[in-house]
Amino acid sequence: MPVPRVLRSALFIVAASVAVLAQPDPEDPTPLVDKHYNYPDGIPYQVDYNTAALRGPQVGYNICNSTTENQQSMCQTSFVNHIDDFCLWAPPKPNSTIGATEGEEVAWCTKPGHGTRLIPDGALHGVQVLKTPDYIQIVGFIDQSRINLTPNDYGGELDPHGADLRGNPLGGLMYSNAFSGSNGNNDLYQQITDWTNFIGANAFCIKVCDPAKNTGPALCQNIYDRLGCAYNAPNNAKNGTFEVCDADNMTPPGVYVSGGTTITYIQPPESLGPVTSVPYTAMVPSSSNCVTYTSAALYTALPRSINPVATASSSSAPAVGANPGFASAPVATSSSAATVMGISTTGGFLGVLFAMVFLS
């Protein structure tokens, strides 16, 4: 199928950005996205095991099963399937921040059976799934202290690239049974090599692109890590609502039309300081056929577990459903996750919630 014009534009800028930013580790030069393993029998114990690599080997493992399924699991094989069956990347140790641990994150899932940690019961406060022709997107509100993030961490992006192309987390694999390639068989998983996961400020978004389509590098690209969910995963998620909707594809991140001309926005480097403006507003794609659920019906096997952890130096976190600007700005109340972990007009000026150590 021909690639639409806006997708060609996005694909070009992705290729150009990767060529400029990517600096493969000479001790481990094969990019994570080029490492392919059939699930479950083809997966090695560790995808990234090279002790001579600059960031060292991955901290966890990729062969995960009933023997590894507990709240101390170091499983780094993740899944995005359905509203009741998905995982998020989050730290293995309490009181952590994404910026300090992005290479070490482990899988936290909503359903037993993957050999991972489980997101504690009651931590999820709202989830929206958008099923589009080319990707699955899950956006929601979460008490992030329940999955080892400090309450006031504004977070960042996890993705299969990173500045050294080894991924964040290192060795992190992603699988899904949600696309047509699984033929409706929930036991048949496809490896996903185009995905993105933002988490922080008590909200998250995760998007996985259909490996059978040629649109993944554009729709699930990782070069707009400073713009968050608002631009990478536009949505209408609401605190307290759990729903699944059919939706159109979004316009690829960074691509917009002005005066009849298709333009691709290039995110400025961090060396130039905060992002103070973006020349367009990301549009939430049209959705339909929405079905609403209750959390009690969806998440029936989660541990009641760990109490939220706070430290003496932690300030209070934005309330679930809040729309924070950035760390030093006042917090504006909102029920939408669309601008959480992105750029927002808080206190009369623009700010950025986070800056990643390893640019995607």
mmCIF file with all atom_site columns, N, CA and C in Angstrom, residues 296-329:
data_model
loop_
_atom_site.group_PDB
_atom_site.id
_atom_site.type_symbol
_atom_site.label_atom_id
_atom_site.label_alt_id
_atom_site.label_comp_id
_atom_site.label_asym_id
_atom_site.label_entity_id
_atom_site.label_seq_id
_atom_site.pdbx_PDB_ins_code
_atom_site.Cartn_x
_atom_site.Cartn_y
_atom_site.Cartn_z
_atom_site.occupancy
_atom_site.B_iso_or_equiv
_atom_site.pdbx_formal_charge
_atom_site.auth_seq_id
_atom_site.auth_comp_id
_atom_site.auth_asym_id
_atom_site.auth_atom_id
_atom_site.pdbx_PDB_model_num
ATOM 1   N N  . ALA A 1 296 ? -13.048 -2.874  38.457 1.00 0.00 ? 296 ALA A N  1
ATOM 2   C CA . ALA A 1 296 ? -13.232 -4.124  39.203 1.00 0.00 ? 296 ALA A CA 1
ATOM 3   C C  . ALA A 1 296 ? -13.462 -5.300  38.273 1.00 0.00 ? 296 ALA A C  1
ATOM 4   N N  . ALA A 1 297 ? -14.101 -5.062  37.131 1.00 0.00 ? 297 ALA A N  1
ATOM 5   C CA . ALA A 1 297 ? -14.346 -6.137  36.174 1.00 0.00 ? 297 ALA A CA 1
ATOM 6   C C  . ALA A 1 297 ? -13.114 -6.444  35.337 1.00 0.00 ? 297 ALA A C  1
ATOM 7   N N  . LEU A 1 298 ? -12.245 -5.467  35.171 1.00 0.00 ? 298 LEU A N  1
ATOM 8   C CA . LEU A 1 298 ? -11.076 -5.642  34.308 1.00 0.00 ? 298 LEU A CA 1
ATOM 9   C C  . LEU A 1 298 ? -9.894  -6.279  35.029 1.00 0.00 ? 298 LEU A C  1
ATOM 10  N N  . TYR A 1 299 ? -9.589  -5.781  36.219 1.00 0.00 ? 299 TYR A N  1
ATOM 11  C CA . TYR A 1 299 ? -8.344  -6.139  36.896 1.00 0.00 ? 299 TYR A CA 1
ATOM 12  C C  . TYR A 1 299 ? -8.668  -6.972  38.132 1.00 0.00 ? 299 TYR A C  1
ATOM 13  N N  . THR A 1 300 ? -8.838  -8.255  37.898 1.00 0.00 ? 300 THR A N  1
ATOM 14  C CA . THR A 1 300 ? -9.374  -9.141  38.939 1.00 0.00 ? 300 THR A CA 1
ATOM 15  C C  . THR A 1 300 ? -8.312  -9.927  39.692 1.00 0.00 ? 300 THR A C  1
ATOM 16  N N  . ALA A 1 301 ? -7.063  -9.835  39.280 1.00 0.00 ? 301 ALA A N  1
ATOM 17  C CA . ALA A 1 301 ? -6.043  -10.684 39.905 1.00 0.00 ? 301 ALA A CA 1
ATOM 18  C C  . ALA A 1 301 ? -4.809  -9.895  40.318 1.00 0.00 ? 301 ALA A C  1
ATOM 19  N N  . LEU A 1 302 ? -4.997  -8.647  40.688 1.00 0.00 ? 302 LEU A N  1
ATOM 20  C CA . LEU A 1 302 ? -3.865  -7.815  41.073 1.00 0.00 ? 302 LEU A CA 1
ATOM 21  C C  . LEU A 1 302 ? -3.655  -7.839  42.580 1.00 0.00 ? 302 LEU A C  1
ATOM 22  N N  . PRO A 1 303 ? -2.389  -7.760  43.014 1.00 0.00 ? 303 PRO A N  1
ATOM 23  C CA . PRO A 1 303 ? -2.109  -7.781  44.458 1.00 0.00 ? 303 PRO A CA 1
ATOM 24  C C  . PRO A 1 303 ? -2.563  -6.494  45.135 1.00 0.00 ? 303 PRO A C  1
ATOM 25  N N  . ARG A 1 304 ? -3.002  -6.601  46.380 1.00 0.00 ? 304 ARG A N  1
ATOM 26  C CA . ARG A 1 304 ? -3.443  -5.414  47.116 1.00 0.00 ? 304 ARG A CA 1
ATOM 27  C C  . ARG A 1 304 ? -2.261  -4.678  47.732 1.00 0.00 ? 304 ARG A C  1
ATOM 28  N N  . SER A 1 305 ? -1.251  -5.341  47.921 1.00 0.00 ? 305 SER A N  1
ATOM 29  C CA . SER A 1 305 ? 0.126   -4.964  48.134 1.00 0.00 ? 305 SER A CA 1
ATOM 30  C C  . SER A 1 305 ? 0.518   -3.691  48.791 1.00 0.00 ? 305 SER A C  1
ATOM 31  N N  . ILE A 1 306 ? 1.639   -3.269  48.182 1.00 0.00 ? 306 ILE A N  1
ATOM 32  C CA . ILE A 1 306 ? 2.541   -2.295  48.735 1.00 0.00 ? 306 ILE A CA 1
ATOM 33  C C  . ILE A 1 306 ? 1.883   -0.950  48.946 1.00 0.00 ? 306 ILE A C  1
ATOM 34  N N  . ASN A 1 307 ? 2.109   -0.380  50.113 1.00 0.00 ? 307 ASN A N  1
ATOM 35  C CA . ASN A 1 307 ? 1.619   0.969   50.357 1.00 0.00 ? 307 ASN A CA 1
ATOM 36  C C  . ASN A 1 307 ? 2.469   1.960   49.570 1.00 0.00 ? 307 ASN A C  1
ATOM 37  N N  . PRO A 1 308 ? 1.905   3.091   49.158 1.00 0.00 ? 308 PRO A N  1
ATOM 38  C CA . PRO A 1 308 ? 2.705   4.104   48.485 1.00 0.00 ? 308 PRO A CA 1
ATOM 39  C C  . PRO A 1 308 ? 3.886   4.515   49.351 1.00 0.00 ? 308 PRO A C  1
ATOM 40  N N  . VAL A 1 309 ? 5.024   4.745   48.695 1.00 0.00 ? 309 VAL A N  1
ATOM 41  C CA . VAL A 1 309 ? 6.250   5.073   49.414 1.00 0.00 ? 309 VAL A CA 1
ATOM 42  C C  . VAL A 1 309 ? 6.566   6.541   49.226 1.00 0.00 ? 309 VAL A C  1
ATOM 43  N N  . ALA A 1 310 ? 6.921   7.220   50.305 1.00 0.00 ? 310 ALA A N  1
ATOM 44  C CA . ALA A 1 310 ? 7.308   8.623   50.218 1.00 0.00 ? 310 ALA A CA 1
ATOM 45  C C  . ALA A 1 310 ? 8.642   8.804   50.909 1.00 0.00 ? 310 ALA A C  1
ATOM 46  N N  . THR A 1 311 ? 9.375   9.817   50.510 1.00 0.00 ? 311 THR A N  1
ATOM 47  C CA . THR A 1 311 ? 10.645  10.113  51.154 1.00 0.00 ? 311 THR A CA 1
ATOM 48  C C  . THR A 1 311 ? 10.542  11.475  51.823 1.00 0.00 ? 311 THR A C  1
ATOM 49  N N  . ALA A 1 312 ? 11.483  11.724  52.736 1.00 0.00 ? 312 ALA A N  1
ATOM 50  C CA . ALA A 1 312 ? 11.443  12.990  53.462 1.00 0.00 ? 312 ALA A CA 1
ATOM 51  C C  . ALA A 1 312 ? 11.593  14.177  52.530 1.00 0.00 ? 312 ALA A C  1
ATOM 52  N N  . SER A 1 313 ? 12.300  13.979  51.400 1.00 0.00 ? 313 SER A N  1
ATOM 53  C CA . SER A 1 313 ? 12.543  15.087  50.486 1.00 0.00 ? 313 SER A CA 1
ATOM 54  C C  . SER A 1 313 ? 11.470  15.228  49.425 1.00 0.00 ? 313 SER A C  1
ATOM 55  N N  . SER A 1 314 ? 10.526  14.313  49.382 1.00 0.00 ? 314 SER A N  1
ATOM 56  C CA . SER A 1 314 ? 9.505   14.357  48.345 1.00 0.00 ? 314 SER A CA 1
ATOM 57  C C  . SER A 1 314 ? 8.464   15.418  48.663 1.00 0.00 ? 314 SER A C  1
ATOM 58  N N  . SER A 1 315 ? 8.109   16.183  47.636 1.00 0.00 ? 315 SER A N  1
ATOM 59  C CA . SER A 1 315 ? 6.978   17.093  47.778 1.00 0.00 ? 315 SER A CA 1
ATOM 60  C C  . SER A 1 315 ? 5.738   16.383  47.304 1.00 0.00 ? 315 SER A C  1
ATOM 61  N N  . SER A 1 316 ? 4.582   16.960  47.585 1.00 0.00 ? 316 SER A N  1
ATOM 62  C CA . SER A 1 316 ? 3.353   16.287  47.194 1.00 0.00 ? 316 SER A CA 1
ATOM 63  C C  . SER A 1 316 ? 3.240   16.214  45.691 1.00 0.00 ? 316 SER A C  1
ATOM 64  N N  . ALA A 1 317 ? 2.719   15.096  45.172 1.00 0.00 ? 317 ALA A N  1
ATOM 65  C CA . ALA A 1 317 ? 2.582   14.897  43.738 1.00 0.00 ? 317 ALA A CA 1
ATOM 66  C C  . ALA A 1 317 ? 1.308   15.539  43.246 1.00 0.00 ? 317 ALA A C  1
ATOM 67  N N  . PRO A 1 318 ? 1.255   15.858  41.943 1.00 0.00 ? 318 PRO A N  1
ATOM 68  C CA . PRO A 1 318 ? -0.009  16.319  41.386 1.00 0.00 ? 318 PRO A CA 1
ATOM 69  C C  . PRO A 1 318 ? -1.074  15.256  41.589 1.00 0.00 ? 318 PRO A C  1
ATOM 70  N N  . ALA A 1 319 ? -2.273  15.650  41.896 1.00 0.00 ? 319 ALA A N  1
ATOM 71  C CA . ALA A 1 319 ? -3.355  14.691  42.071 1.00 0.00 ? 319 ALA A CA 1
ATOM 72  C C  . ALA A 1 319 ? -3.601  13.948  40.783 1.00 0.00 ? 319 ALA A C  1
ATOM 73  N N  . VAL A 1 320 ? -4.065  12.709  40.897 1.00 0.00 ? 320 VAL A N  1
ATOM 74  C CA . VAL A 1 320 ? -4.406  11.948  39.710 1.00 0.00 ? 320 VAL A CA 1
ATOM 75  C C  . VAL A 1 320 ? -5.446  12.731  38.936 1.00 0.00 ? 320 VAL A C  1
ATOM 76  N N  . GLY A 1 321 ? -5.161  12.939  37.651 1.00 0.00 ? 321 GLY A N  1
ATOM 77  C CA . GLY A 1 321 ? -6.049  13.736  36.834 1.00 0.00 ? 321 GLY A CA 1
ATOM 78  C C  . GLY A 1 321 ? -5.582  15.178  36.709 1.00 0.00 ? 321 GLY A C  1
ATOM 79  N N  . ALA A 1 322 ? -4.514  15.536  37.447 1.00 0.00 ? 322 ALA A N  1
ATOM 80  C CA . ALA A 1 322 ? -4.011  16.896  37.334 1.00 0.00 ? 322 ALA A CA 1
ATOM 81  C C  . ALA A 1 322 ? -3.255  17.073  36.036 1.00 0.00 ? 322 ALA A C  1
ATOM 82  N N  . ASN A 1 323 ? -3.119  18.320  35.605 1.00 0.00 ? 323 ASN A N  1
ATOM 83  C CA . ASN A 1 323 ? -2.431  18.644  34.362 1.00 0.00 ? 323 ASN A CA 1
ATOM 84  C C  . ASN A 1 323 ? -1.257  19.551  34.686 1.00 0.00 ? 323 ASN A C  1
ATOM 85  N N  . PRO A 1 324 ? -0.134  18.970  35.133 1.00 0.00 ? 324 PRO A N  1
ATOM 86  C CA . PRO A 1 324 ? 0.982   19.796  35.565 1.00 0.00 ? 324 PRO A CA 1
ATOM 87  C C  . PRO A 1 324 ? 1.708   20.444  34.407 1.00 0.00 ? 324 PRO A C  1
ATOM 88  N N  . GLY A 1 325 ? 2.337   21.575  34.672 1.00 0.00 ? 325 GLY A N  1
ATOM 89  C CA . GLY A 1 325 ? 3.138   22.217  33.650 1.00 0.00 ? 325 GLY A CA 1
ATOM 90  C C  . GLY A 1 325 ? 4.540   21.666  33.695 1.00 0.00 ? 325 GLY A C  1
ATOM 91  N N  . PHE A 1 326 ? 5.360   22.105  34.625 1.00 0.00 ? 326 PHE A N  1
ATOM 92  C CA . PHE A 1 326 ? 6.659   21.497  34.832 1.00 0.00 ? 326 PHE A CA 1
ATOM 93  C C  . PHE A 1 326 ? 7.059   21.693  36.274 1.00 0.00 ? 326 PHE A C  1
ATOM 94  N N  . ALA A 1 327 ? 8.216   21.191  36.648 1.00 0.00 ? 327 ALA A N  1
ATOM 95  C CA . ALA A 1 327 ? 8.533   21.005  38.057 1.00 0.00 ? 327 ALA A CA 1
ATOM 96  C C  . ALA A 1 327 ? 8.379   22.261  38.908 1.00 0.00 ? 327 ALA A C  1
ATOM 97  N N  . SER A 1 328 ? 8.693   23.430  38.358 1.00 0.00 ? 328 SER A N  1
ATOM 98  C CA . SER A 1 328 ? 8.650   24.625  39.192 1.00 0.00 ? 328 SER A CA 1
ATOM 99  C C  . SER A 1 328 ? 7.404   25.470  38.978 1.00 0.00 ? 328 SER A C  1
ATOM 100 N N  . ALA A 1 329 ? 6.445   24.953  38.196 1.00 0.00 ? 329 ALA A N  1
ATOM 101 C CA . ALA A 1 329 ? 5.251   25.733  37.892 1.00 0.00 ? 329 ALA A CA 1
ATOM 102 C C  . ALA A 1 329 ? 4.086   25.316  38.755 1.00 0.00 ? 329 ALA A C  1
#
